[in-house]
Coordinates of C-alpha atoms in Angstrom, one line a residue:
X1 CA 47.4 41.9 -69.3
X2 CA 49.5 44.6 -67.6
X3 CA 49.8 44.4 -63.7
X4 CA 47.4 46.8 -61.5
X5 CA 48.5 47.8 -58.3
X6 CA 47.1 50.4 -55.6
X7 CA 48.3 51.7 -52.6
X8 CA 48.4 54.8 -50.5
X9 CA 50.3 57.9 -51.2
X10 CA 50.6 59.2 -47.4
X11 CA 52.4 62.4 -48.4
X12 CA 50.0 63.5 -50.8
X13 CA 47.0 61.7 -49.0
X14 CA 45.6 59.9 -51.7
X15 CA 45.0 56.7 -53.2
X16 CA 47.2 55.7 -56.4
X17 CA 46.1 53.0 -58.7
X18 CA 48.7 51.9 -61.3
X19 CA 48.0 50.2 -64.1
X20 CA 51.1 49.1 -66.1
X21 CA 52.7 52.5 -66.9
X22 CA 49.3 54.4 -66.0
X23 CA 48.5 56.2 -62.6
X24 CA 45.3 57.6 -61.8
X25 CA 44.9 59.2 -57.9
X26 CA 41.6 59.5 -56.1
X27 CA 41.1 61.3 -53.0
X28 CA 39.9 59.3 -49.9
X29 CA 36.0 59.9 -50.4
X30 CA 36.7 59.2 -54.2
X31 CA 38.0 56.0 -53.6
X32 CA 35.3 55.2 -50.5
X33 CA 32.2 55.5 -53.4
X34 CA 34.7 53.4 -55.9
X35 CA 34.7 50.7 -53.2
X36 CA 31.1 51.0 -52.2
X37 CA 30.0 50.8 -55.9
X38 CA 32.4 47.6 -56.4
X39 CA 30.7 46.1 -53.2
X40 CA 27.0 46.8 -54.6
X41 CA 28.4 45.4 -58.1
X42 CA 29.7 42.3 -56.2
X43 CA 26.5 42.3 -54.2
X44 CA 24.0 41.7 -57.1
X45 CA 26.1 39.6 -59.0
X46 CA 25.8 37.2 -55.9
X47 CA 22.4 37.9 -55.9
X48 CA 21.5 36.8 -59.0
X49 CA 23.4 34.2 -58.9
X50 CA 22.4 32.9 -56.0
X51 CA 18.5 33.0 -57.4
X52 CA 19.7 31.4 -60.8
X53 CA 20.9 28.7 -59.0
X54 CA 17.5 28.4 -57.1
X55 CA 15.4 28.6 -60.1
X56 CA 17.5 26.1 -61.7
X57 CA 16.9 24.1 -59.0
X58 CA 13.2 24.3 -58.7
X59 CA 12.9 24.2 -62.4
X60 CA 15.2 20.6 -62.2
X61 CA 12.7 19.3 -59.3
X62 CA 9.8 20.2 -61.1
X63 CA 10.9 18.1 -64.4
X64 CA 11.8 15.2 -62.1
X65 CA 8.2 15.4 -60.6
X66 CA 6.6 16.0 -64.2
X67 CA 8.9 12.5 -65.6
X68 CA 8.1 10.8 -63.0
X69 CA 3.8 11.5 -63.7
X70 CA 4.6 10.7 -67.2
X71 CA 6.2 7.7 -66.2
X72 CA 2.8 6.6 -63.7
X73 CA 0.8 7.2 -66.7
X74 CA 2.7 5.2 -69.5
X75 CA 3.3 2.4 -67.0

């Protein structure tokens, strides 16, 4: 996996991006809607994630409850 790097090119006021021997520029605005759309990417990932977890955790209480009825009934 090649190294990426960015930085900013004062002289030409933009934003360089190099990835191994590739560059690719984006003007300021470009990269402001790069970085919003990485922060609304990042954003629903934690989402979801955060509700998997929950679900997993109600569905894992829920089976504990339901054993434990099962277990009343066969005792």
């Amino acid at each position: 996996m090649s190294d990426i790097c960015v930085f900013r090119d004062d002289a030409k006021n933009c934003i360089v991006l190099k990835d191994g021997e590739k560059l690719f520029t984006f003007t300021p605005e470009q990269w402001a809607v790069i970085c919003m759309a990485a922060n609304s990417d990042m954003e629903n990932r934690l989402y979801a994630l955060k509700h998997g977890e929950t679900l997993r955790l109600e569905r894992e209480r829920t089976w504990a409850a339901n054993r434990g009825e099962v277990g009343n009934q066969n005792g």
